């Protein structure tokens, strides 16, 4: 099944957290302009957490290595929330660290997927669609 035939990202609320403004701008462009998702970007964990409950994102994409608070701090804070407040949101970690240990730390912290930078956008989009499809299937099976 081709990417264009899969789950549409149009209107999906995506929260992006990365301390690199260029990465944020690129992610926002790809997700918002080309995929028509509703995207909010933040350069730090504290600002993202402050906006989390108001925005109510459907997907979280976060860098791991950031100054002050890192991506694992962010996902742990999100996972501590009740389900109805977004505690089980699908989450993708982005990192320039390609070691298996780094991947394992991110997944154990609560991320669902781990992608290595520089990312291939088709891989990111495919991963987003997979996570959203899995979330919908889980929701349907628990009803």
PDB file of N, CA and C in Angstrom, residues 15-18 40-55 74 78:
ATOM      1  N   UNK A  15       2.267  17.639  17.945  1.00  0.00           N
ATOM      2  CA  UNK A  15       3.130  18.486  18.765  1.00  0.00           C
ATOM      3  C   UNK A  15       4.579  18.108  18.478  1.00  0.00           C
ATOM      4  N   UNK A  16       5.385  19.079  18.062  1.00  0.00           N
ATOM      5  CA  UNK A  16       6.796  18.865  17.742  1.00  0.00           C
ATOM      6  C   UNK A  16       7.642  19.625  18.758  1.00  0.00           C
ATOM      7  N   UNK A  17       8.617  18.929  19.351  1.00  0.00           N
ATOM      8  CA  UNK A  17       9.512  19.557  20.328  1.00  0.00           C
ATOM      9  C   UNK A  17      10.954  19.254  19.921  1.00  0.00           C
ATOM     10  N   UNK A  18      11.703  20.313  19.618  1.00  0.00           N
ATOM     11  CA  UNK A  18      13.099  20.163  19.214  1.00  0.00           C
ATOM     12  C   UNK A  18      13.788  21.495  19.467  1.00  0.00           C
ATOM     13  N   UNK A  40       2.003  22.251  16.087  1.00  0.00           N
ATOM     14  CA  UNK A  40       2.566  23.258  16.993  1.00  0.00           C
ATOM     15  C   UNK A  40       3.986  22.825  17.306  1.00  0.00           C
ATOM     16  N   UNK A  41       4.909  23.777  17.241  1.00  0.00           N
ATOM     17  CA  UNK A  41       6.313  23.472  17.507  1.00  0.00           C
ATOM     18  C   UNK A  41       6.796  24.252  18.724  1.00  0.00           C
ATOM     19  N   UNK A  42       7.653  23.603  19.489  1.00  0.00           N
ATOM     20  CA  UNK A  42       8.250  24.216  20.667  1.00  0.00           C
ATOM     21  C   UNK A  42       9.728  23.883  20.699  1.00  0.00           C
ATOM     22  N   UNK A  43      10.522  24.835  21.184  1.00  0.00           N
ATOM     23  CA  UNK A  43      11.967  24.658  21.261  1.00  0.00           C
ATOM     24  C   UNK A  43      12.416  24.091  22.597  1.00  0.00           C
ATOM     25  N   UNK A  44      11.497  23.983  23.559  1.00  0.00           N
ATOM     26  CA  UNK A  44      11.878  23.425  24.856  1.00  0.00           C
ATOM     27  C   UNK A  44      10.719  22.642  25.472  1.00  0.00           C
ATOM     28  N   UNK A  45      11.069  21.734  26.338  1.00  0.00           N
ATOM     29  CA  UNK A  45      10.118  20.834  26.984  1.00  0.00           C
ATOM     30  C   UNK A  45       9.106  21.602  27.825  1.00  0.00           C
ATOM     31  N   UNK A  46       9.570  22.558  28.621  1.00  0.00           N
ATOM     32  CA  UNK A  46       8.653  23.281  29.511  1.00  0.00           C
ATOM     33  C   UNK A  46       7.540  23.991  28.752  1.00  0.00           C
ATOM     34  N   UNK A  47       7.875  24.637  27.628  1.00  0.00           N
ATOM     35  CA  UNK A  47       6.850  25.317  26.830  1.00  0.00           C
ATOM     36  C   UNK A  47       5.873  24.310  26.225  1.00  0.00           C
ATOM     37  N   UNK A  48       6.397  23.184  25.775  1.00  0.00           N
ATOM     38  CA  UNK A  48       5.532  22.144  25.198  1.00  0.00           C
ATOM     39  C   UNK A  48       4.570  21.599  26.246  1.00  0.00           C
ATOM     40  N   UNK A  49       5.071  21.336  27.437  1.00  0.00           N
ATOM     41  CA  UNK A  49       4.209  20.821  28.510  1.00  0.00           C
ATOM     42  C   UNK A  49       3.163  21.851  28.925  1.00  0.00           C
ATOM     43  N   UNK A  50       3.536  23.123  28.924  1.00  0.00           N
ATOM     44  CA  UNK A  50       2.591  24.178  29.293  1.00  0.00           C
ATOM     45  C   UNK A  50       1.427  24.257  28.309  1.00  0.00           C
ATOM     46  N   UNK A  51       1.671  23.911  27.051  1.00  0.00           N
ATOM     47  CA  UNK A  51       0.635  23.991  26.016  1.00  0.00           C
ATOM     48  C   UNK A  51      -0.081  22.663  25.777  1.00  0.00           C
ATOM     49  N   UNK A  52       0.439  21.592  26.341  1.00  0.00           N
ATOM     50  CA  UNK A  52      -0.038  20.241  26.022  1.00  0.00           C
ATOM     51  C   UNK A  52      -1.540  20.072  26.242  1.00  0.00           C
ATOM     52  N   UNK A  53      -2.030  20.426  27.407  1.00  0.00           N
ATOM     53  CA  UNK A  53      -3.445  20.176  27.703  1.00  0.00           C
ATOM     54  C   UNK A  53      -4.370  21.084  26.898  1.00  0.00           C
ATOM     55  N   UNK A  54      -3.909  22.272  26.565  1.00  0.00           N
ATOM     56  CA  UNK A  54      -4.734  23.166  25.753  1.00  0.00           C
ATOM     57  C   UNK A  54      -4.805  22.677  24.305  1.00  0.00           C
ATOM     58  N   UNK A  55      -3.679  22.292  23.733  1.00  0.00           N
ATOM     59  CA  UNK A  55      -3.619  21.858  22.330  1.00  0.00           C
ATOM     60  C   UNK A  55      -4.239  20.476  22.136  1.00  0.00           C
ATOM     61  N   UNK A  74      10.299  14.812  28.912  1.00  0.00           N
ATOM     62  CA  UNK A  74       9.006  15.156  28.313  1.00  0.00           C
ATOM     63  C   UNK A  74       8.078  13.948  28.263  1.00  0.00           C
ATOM     64  N   UNK A  78       4.455  13.261  30.115  1.00  0.00           N
ATOM     65  CA  UNK A  78       3.235  12.970  29.347  1.00  0.00           C
ATOM     66  C   UNK A  78       2.646  11.633  29.773  1.00  0.00           C
TER      67      UNK A  78
END
